Coordinates of C-alpha atoms in Angstrom, one line a residue:
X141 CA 149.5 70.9 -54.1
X142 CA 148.1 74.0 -55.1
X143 CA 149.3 77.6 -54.7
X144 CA 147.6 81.1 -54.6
X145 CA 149.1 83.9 -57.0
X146 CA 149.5 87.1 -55.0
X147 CA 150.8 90.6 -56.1
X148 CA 154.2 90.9 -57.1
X149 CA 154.7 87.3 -58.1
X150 CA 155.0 85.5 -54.7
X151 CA 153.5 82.4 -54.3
X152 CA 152.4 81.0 -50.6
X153 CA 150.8 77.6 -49.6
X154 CA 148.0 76.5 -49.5
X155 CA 145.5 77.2 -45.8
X156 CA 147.0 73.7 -44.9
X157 CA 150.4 73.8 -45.2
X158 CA 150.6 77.8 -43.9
X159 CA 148.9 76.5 -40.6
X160 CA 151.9 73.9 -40.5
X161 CA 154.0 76.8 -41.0
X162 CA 153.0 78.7 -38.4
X163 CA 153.2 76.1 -35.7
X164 CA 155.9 74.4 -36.4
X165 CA 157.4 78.7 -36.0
X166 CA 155.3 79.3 -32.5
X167 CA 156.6 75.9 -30.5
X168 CA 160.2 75.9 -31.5
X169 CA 162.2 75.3 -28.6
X170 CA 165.3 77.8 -29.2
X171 CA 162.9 80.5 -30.5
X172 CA 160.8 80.0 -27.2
X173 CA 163.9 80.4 -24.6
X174 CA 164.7 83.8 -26.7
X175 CA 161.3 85.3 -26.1
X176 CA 161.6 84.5 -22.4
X177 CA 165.1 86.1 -22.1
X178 CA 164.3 89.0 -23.6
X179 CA 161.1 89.4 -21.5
X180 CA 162.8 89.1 -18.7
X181 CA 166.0 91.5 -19.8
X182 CA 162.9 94.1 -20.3
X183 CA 161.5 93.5 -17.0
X184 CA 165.0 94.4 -15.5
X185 CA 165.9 97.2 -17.4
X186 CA 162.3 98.3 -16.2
X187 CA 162.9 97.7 -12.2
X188 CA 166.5 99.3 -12.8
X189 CA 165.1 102.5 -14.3
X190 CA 162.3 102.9 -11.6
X191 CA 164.9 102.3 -8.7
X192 CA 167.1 105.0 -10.5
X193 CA 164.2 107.7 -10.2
X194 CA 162.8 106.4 -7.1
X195 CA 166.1 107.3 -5.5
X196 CA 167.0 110.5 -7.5
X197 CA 163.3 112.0 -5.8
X198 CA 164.1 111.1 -2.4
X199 CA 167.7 113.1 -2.3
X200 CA 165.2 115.8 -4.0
X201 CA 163.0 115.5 -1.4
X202 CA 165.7 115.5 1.5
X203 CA 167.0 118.4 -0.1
X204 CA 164.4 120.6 0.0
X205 CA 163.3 119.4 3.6
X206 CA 166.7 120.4 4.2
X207 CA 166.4 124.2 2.9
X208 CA 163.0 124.1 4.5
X209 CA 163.9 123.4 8.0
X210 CA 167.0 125.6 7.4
X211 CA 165.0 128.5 6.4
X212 CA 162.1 128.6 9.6
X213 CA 165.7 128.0 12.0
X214 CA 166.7 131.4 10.8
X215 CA 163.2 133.1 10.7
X216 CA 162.9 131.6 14.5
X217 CA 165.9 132.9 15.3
X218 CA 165.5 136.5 14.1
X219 CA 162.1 136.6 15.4
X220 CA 163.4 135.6 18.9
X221 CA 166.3 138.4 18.1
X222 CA 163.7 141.0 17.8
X223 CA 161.4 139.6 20.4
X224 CA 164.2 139.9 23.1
X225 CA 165.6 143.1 21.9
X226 CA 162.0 145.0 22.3
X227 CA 161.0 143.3 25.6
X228 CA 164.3 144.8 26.8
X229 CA 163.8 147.6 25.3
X230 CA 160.8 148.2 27.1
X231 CA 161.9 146.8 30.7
X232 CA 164.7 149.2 30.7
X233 CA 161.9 152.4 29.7
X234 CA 160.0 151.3 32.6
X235 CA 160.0 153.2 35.9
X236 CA 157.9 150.3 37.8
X237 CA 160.7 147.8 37.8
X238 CA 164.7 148.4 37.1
X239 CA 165.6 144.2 36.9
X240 CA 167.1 143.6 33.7
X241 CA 165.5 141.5 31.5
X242 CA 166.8 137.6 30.9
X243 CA 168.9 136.7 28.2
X244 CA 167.1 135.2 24.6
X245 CA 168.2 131.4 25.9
X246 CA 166.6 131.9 28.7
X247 CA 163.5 133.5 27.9
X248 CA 163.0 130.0 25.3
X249 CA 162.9 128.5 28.5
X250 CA 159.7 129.8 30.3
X251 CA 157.4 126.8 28.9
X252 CA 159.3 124.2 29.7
X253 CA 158.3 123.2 33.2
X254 CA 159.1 120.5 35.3
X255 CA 156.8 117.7 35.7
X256 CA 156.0 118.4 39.1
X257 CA 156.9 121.4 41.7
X258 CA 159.2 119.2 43.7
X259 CA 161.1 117.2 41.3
X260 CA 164.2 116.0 42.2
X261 CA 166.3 117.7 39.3
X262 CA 164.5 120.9 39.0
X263 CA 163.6 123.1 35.7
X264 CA 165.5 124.8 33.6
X265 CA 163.8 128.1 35.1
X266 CA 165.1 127.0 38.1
X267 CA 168.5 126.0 37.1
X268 CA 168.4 129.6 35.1
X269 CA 167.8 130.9 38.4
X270 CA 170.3 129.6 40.6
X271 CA 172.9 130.1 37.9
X272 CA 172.1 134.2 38.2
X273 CA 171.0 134.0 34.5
X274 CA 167.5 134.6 35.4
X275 CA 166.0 137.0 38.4
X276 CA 163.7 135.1 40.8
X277 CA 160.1 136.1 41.7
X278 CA 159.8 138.3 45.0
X279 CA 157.0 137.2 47.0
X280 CA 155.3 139.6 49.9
X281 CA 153.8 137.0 52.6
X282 CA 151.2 138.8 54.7
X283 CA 151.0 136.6 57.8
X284 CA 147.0 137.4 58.9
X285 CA 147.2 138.2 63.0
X286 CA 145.7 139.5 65.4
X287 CA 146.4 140.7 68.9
X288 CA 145.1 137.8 70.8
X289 CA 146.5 134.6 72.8
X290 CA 146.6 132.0 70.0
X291 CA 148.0 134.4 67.3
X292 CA 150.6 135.3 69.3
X293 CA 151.5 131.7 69.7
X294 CA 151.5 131.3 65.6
X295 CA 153.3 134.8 65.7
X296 CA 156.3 133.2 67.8
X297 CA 156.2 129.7 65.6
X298 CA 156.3 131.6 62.5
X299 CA 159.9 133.8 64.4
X300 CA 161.0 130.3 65.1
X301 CA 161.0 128.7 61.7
X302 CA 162.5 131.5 59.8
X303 CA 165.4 131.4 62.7
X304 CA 165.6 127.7 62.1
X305 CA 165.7 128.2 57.8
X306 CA 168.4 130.7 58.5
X307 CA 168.2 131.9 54.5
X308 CA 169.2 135.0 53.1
X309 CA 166.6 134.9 50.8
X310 CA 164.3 135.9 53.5
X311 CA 163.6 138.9 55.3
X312 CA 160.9 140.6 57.2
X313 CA 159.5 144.1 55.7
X314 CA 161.3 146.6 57.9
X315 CA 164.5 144.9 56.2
X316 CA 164.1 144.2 52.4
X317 CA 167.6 144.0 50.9
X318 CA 167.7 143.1 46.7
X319 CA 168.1 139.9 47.7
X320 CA 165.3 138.7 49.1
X321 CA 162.9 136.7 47.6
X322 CA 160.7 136.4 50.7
X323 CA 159.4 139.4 52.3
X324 CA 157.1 138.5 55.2
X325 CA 155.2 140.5 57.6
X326 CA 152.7 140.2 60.0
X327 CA 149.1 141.9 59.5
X328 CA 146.9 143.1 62.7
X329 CA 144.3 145.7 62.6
X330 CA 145.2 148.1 64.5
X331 CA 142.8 151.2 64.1
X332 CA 140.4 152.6 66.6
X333 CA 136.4 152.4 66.9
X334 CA 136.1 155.3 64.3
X335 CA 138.1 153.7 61.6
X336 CA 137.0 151.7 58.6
X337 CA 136.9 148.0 58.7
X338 CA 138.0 147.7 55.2
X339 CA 141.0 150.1 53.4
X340 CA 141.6 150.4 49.6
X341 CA 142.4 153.7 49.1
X342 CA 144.3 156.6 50.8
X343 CA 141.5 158.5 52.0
X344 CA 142.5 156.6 55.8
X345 CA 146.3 156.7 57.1
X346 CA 147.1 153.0 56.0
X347 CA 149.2 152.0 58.8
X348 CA 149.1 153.1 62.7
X349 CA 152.1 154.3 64.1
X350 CA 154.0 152.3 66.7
X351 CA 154.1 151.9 69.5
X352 CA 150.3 151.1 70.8
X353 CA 149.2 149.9 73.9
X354 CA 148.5 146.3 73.3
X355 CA 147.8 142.7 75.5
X356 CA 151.2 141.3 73.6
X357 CA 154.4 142.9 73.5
X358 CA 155.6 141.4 70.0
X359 CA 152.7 143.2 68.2
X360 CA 154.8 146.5 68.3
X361 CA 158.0 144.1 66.5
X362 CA 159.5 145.3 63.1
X363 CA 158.2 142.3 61.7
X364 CA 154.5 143.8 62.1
X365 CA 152.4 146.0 60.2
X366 CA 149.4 147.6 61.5
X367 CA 146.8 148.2 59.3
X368 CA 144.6 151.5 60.5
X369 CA 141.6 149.5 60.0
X370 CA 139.2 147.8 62.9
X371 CA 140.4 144.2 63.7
X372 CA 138.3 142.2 61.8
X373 CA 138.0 138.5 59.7
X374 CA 135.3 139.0 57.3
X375 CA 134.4 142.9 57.1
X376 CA 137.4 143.9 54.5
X377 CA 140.5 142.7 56.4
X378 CA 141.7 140.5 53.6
X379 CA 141.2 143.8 51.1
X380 CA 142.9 145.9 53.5
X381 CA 145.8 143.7 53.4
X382 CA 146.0 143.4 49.4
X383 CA 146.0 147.3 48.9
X384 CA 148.7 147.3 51.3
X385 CA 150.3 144.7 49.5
X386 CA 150.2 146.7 46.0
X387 CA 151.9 149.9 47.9
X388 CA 154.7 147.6 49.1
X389 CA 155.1 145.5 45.9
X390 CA 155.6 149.0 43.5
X391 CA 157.7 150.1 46.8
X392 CA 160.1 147.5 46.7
X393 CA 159.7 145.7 43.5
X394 CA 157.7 142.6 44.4
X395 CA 156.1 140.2 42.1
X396 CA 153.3 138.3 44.0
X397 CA 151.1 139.2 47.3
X398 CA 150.5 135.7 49.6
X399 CA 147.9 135.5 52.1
X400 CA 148.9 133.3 54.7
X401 CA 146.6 132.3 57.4
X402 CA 148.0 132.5 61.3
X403 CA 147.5 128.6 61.1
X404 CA 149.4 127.6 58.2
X405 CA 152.9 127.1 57.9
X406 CA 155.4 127.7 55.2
X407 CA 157.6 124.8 54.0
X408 CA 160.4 127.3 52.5
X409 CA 162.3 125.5 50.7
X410 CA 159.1 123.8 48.5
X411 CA 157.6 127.1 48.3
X412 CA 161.2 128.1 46.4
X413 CA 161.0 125.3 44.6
X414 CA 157.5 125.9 43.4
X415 CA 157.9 129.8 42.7
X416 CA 160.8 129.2 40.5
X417 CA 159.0 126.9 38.3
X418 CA 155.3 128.5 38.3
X419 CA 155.3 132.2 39.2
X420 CA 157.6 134.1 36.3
X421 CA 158.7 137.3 37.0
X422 CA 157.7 140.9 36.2
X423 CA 157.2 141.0 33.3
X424 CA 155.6 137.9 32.5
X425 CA 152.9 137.3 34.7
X426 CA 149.3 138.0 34.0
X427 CA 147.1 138.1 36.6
X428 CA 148.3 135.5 38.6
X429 CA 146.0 133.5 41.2
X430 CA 147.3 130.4 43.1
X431 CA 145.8 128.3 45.9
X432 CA 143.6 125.6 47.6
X433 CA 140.7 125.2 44.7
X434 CA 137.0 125.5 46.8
X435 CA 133.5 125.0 45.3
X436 CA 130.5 126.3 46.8
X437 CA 128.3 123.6 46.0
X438 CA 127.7 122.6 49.5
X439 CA 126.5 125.8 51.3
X440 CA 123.2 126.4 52.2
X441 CA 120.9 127.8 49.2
X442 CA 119.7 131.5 49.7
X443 CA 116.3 131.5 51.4
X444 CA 114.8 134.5 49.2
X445 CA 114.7 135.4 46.0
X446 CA 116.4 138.4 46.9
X447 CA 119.1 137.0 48.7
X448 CA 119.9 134.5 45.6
X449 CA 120.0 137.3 43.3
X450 CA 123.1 139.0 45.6
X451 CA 124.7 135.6 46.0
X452 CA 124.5 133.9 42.9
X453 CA 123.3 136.3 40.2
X454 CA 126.6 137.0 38.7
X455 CA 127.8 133.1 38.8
X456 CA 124.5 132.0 37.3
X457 CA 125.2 135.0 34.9
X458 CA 128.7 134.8 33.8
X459 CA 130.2 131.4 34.5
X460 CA 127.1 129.4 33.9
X461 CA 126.3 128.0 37.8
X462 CA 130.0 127.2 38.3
X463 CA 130.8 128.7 41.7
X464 CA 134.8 128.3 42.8
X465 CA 137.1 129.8 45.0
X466 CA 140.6 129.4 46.4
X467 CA 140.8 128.6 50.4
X468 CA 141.7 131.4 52.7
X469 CA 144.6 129.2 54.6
X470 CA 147.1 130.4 51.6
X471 CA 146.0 132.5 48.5
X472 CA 148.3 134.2 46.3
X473 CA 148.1 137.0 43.8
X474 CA 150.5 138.7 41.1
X475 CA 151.2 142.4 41.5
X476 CA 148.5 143.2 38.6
X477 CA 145.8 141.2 39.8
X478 CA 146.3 142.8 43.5
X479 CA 146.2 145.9 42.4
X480 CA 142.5 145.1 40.0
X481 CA 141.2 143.4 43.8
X482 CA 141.8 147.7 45.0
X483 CA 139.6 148.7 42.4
X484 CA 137.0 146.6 42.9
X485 CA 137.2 146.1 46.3
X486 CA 135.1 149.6 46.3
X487 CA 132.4 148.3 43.8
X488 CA 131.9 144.8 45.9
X489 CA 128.6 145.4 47.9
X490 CA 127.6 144.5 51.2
X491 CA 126.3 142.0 52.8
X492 CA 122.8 142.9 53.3
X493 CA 121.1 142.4 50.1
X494 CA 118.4 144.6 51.0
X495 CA 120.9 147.4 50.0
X496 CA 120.7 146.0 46.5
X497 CA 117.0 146.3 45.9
X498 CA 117.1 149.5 44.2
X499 CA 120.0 148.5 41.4
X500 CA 118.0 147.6 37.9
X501 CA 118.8 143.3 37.7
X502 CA 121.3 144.2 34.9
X503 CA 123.6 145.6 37.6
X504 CA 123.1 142.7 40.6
X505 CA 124.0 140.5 37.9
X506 CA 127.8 141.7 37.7
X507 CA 127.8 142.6 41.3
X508 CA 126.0 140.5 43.8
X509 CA 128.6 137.9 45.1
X510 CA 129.6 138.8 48.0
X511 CA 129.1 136.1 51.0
X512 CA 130.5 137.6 54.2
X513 CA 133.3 134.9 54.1
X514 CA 136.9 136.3 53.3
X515 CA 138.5 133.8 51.1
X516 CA 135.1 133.6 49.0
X517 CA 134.5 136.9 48.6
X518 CA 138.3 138.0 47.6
X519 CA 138.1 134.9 45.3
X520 CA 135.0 136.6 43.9
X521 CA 136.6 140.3 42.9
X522 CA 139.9 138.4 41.6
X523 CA 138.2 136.2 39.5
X524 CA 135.2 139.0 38.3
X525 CA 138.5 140.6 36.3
X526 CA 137.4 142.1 33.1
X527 CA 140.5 139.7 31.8
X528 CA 141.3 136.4 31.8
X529 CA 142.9 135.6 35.0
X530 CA 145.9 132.7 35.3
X531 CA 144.4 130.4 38.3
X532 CA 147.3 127.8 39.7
X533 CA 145.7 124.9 41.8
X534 CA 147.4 123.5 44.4
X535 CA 146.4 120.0 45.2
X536 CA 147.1 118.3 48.9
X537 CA 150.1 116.6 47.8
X538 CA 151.9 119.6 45.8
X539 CA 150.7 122.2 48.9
X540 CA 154.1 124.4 50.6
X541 CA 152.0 124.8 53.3
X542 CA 150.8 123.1 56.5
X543 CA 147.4 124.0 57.5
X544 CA 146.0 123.9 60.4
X545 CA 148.7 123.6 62.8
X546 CA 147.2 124.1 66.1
X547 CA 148.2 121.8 68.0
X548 CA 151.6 121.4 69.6
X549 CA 152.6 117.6 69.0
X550 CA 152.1 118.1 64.6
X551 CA 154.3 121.8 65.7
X552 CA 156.5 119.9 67.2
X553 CA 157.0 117.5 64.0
X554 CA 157.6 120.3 61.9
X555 CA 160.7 121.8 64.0
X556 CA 162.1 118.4 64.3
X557 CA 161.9 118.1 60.4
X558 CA 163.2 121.4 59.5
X559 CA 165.6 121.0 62.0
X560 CA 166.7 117.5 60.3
X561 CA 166.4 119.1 56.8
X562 CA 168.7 122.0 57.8
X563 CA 171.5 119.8 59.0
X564 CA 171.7 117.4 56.1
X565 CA 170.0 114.2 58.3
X566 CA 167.4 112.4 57.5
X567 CA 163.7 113.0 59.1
X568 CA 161.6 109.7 59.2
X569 CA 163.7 107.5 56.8
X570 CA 163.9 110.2 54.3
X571 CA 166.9 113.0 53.7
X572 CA 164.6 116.2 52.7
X573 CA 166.2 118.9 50.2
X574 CA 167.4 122.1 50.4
X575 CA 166.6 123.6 47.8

């Protein structure tokens, strides 16, 4: 057996008996099951440690959500503080409307609507409403007449509906009280051969003095109002009506003008329903313009060059060949955009596009559009406002309105349901609301 000297005296085996050595040290058993305990004591102090910090960041991170969420609570709520306090502030400095303003809680409430006009529950506008903590818009229906036989009939099933309703929340013009919500009258055309078919402005005595000489008695009724224009459908009657609209709606207060044709009839209580959840109040309304949505598509193209240039100039112009506007059997406006229709009504040009023909192309671009058909050609100034406008359409089955009721076995159907709906019964299998 030989050895190797190394430094400082030691002596070690030789190459064979050192790899003996060494194995006989790397396979012992009991040496073995200590390197596997502590390996696994390491890999559990390990997991320990990392579930100790894991959990000390996520109460870090609650905590500062907690602050976050705490801090943009108090920035909402001073910003609604101030909000509130300068939109009252300037309510009560106005001299166009003396309503007090709703409260902050309610105010938070304007966008949450219901899902649908006539829901069963109602929104939380409405319930602000009814509760008194919020005022109600006040709607001016203009009930388009005329001093012949089948208008008088409409006249008297109008009379007979409100009589039926039996709501203080409705009055006629002659009679406005603070209460009322909705203010109808009905609008004839009452001026002679020498007056203007059309009326935005006070150079004309708006309205003709009662009594006149007339085939019906009930055209000379307080519930009438007799425009000094000539009796007309398409020549400026419907403008007539909305600048006498704008006079009664900074008279009394009123929120929205309706144009309701002689035809149609109101279902009161949806039309409550739907106000209190769509049309807000003065002041948050902005040019406000509900109805039956209409598109042109199907008329007749313009035989002449010229003739398209005053029809569709400023639509192919502005909005791009989309040509839309509401139906004349119920339109409604807010007081603002009423009161933009008067100042354009003016600039609207006539019919004959012949009269056009002098106007450079950059001008019967922005003001050829007029048709000769009412509902189209109001549709057209509203809509032409040099700010966005907020256009409400009303599809079939969220309509308040029946339209046309001509005949007398659907009038009768509509007394017998009002009439059911009034005294709590049910009409046709199904108990209707009062809302």
């Amino acid at each position: 057996m030989s050895s190797i000297k190394l430094q400082r005296g030691r002596s070690y085996s030789t190459p064979s008996n050192a790899s003996q050595t060494s194995s006989s040290f790397m396979f012992s058993p009991k040496r073995l099951i200590w390197v596997i305990v502590l390996l696994c004591l390491c890999i559990i102090t390990m997991n320990f440690k990392y579930a100790i910090q894991n959990a000390s960041k996520k109460k870090n991170l609650e905590s500062q959500s907690a602050a976050v969420g705490g801090l943009f609570s108090s920035l909402s709520l001073t910003s609604s503080k101030t909000i509130s306090t300068a939109s009252e502030s300037a309510l009560l400095s106005s001299d166009q409307h003396s309503r007090l303003l709703p409260s902050r809680s309610v105010n938070s409430q304007l966008s949450q609507q219901q899902s649908g006009p006539f829901g069963d529950k109602g929104s939380s506008v409405s319930n602000a409403i009814r509760k008194g903590e919020r005022n109600a818009p006040r709607t001016l229906i203009g009930i388009i007449s005329s001093d012949s036989f089948n208008d008088c009939t409409y006249r008297k099933r109008h009379r007979t509906m409100f009589e039926i309703w039996n709501d203080t929340r409705v009055c006629s013009l002659n009679e406005v009280t603070p209460d009322c919500q909705v203010v109808y009258t009905f609008i004839l055309g009452a001026g002679n051969s020498s007056a203007p078919t059309q009326l935005v402005n006070d150079s004309w005595p708006l309205l003709v003095e009662k009594p006149i000489a007339t085939k019906h008695d009930d055209v000379n009724a307080p519930d009438t109002s007799l425009l000094n224009i000539r009796e007309n459908m398409n020549d400026g009657k419907s403008e007539s009506f909305v600048y006498f609209a704008s006079v009664m709606m900074k008279k009394y207060k009123l929120d929205y003008a309706m144009k309701l044709d002689a035809d149609s009839i109101l279902h009161l209580h949806d039309f409550l329903a739907f106000a209190h959840s769509n049309l807000p109040p003065y002041p948050y309304y902005h040019r406000v313009f509900a109805g039956a949505l209409r598109n042109k598509y199907h008329w007749p193209r313009p035989d002449t060059k010229e003739a398209f240039i005053q029809k569709e100039a400023y639509w192919q112009f502005e909005w791009e060949r989309v040509h839309l506007y509401l139906a004349g059997q119920m339109y409604l406006l807010s007081r603002d955009l009423a009161e933009w229709v008067v100042r354009e009504a003016p600039n609207c040009p006539p019919k004959n596009h012949l009269e056009l023909t002098n106007l450079p192309s950059s001008q019967r671009k922005f003001r050829g559009y007029k048709e000769g058909h009412e509902d189209h050609d109001l549709s057209s100034i509203a809509i032409k406002s040099p700010k966005p406008i907020t256009m409400i359409t009303i599809g079939k089955t969220q309509r308040f309105w029946e339209h046309p009721v001509k005949g007398q076995p659907r009038w009768e159907r509509i007394v017998r349901r009002e009439t059911a709906r009034m005294n709590g019964q049910a009409f046709e299998g199904k108990k209707l609301r009062i809302y």
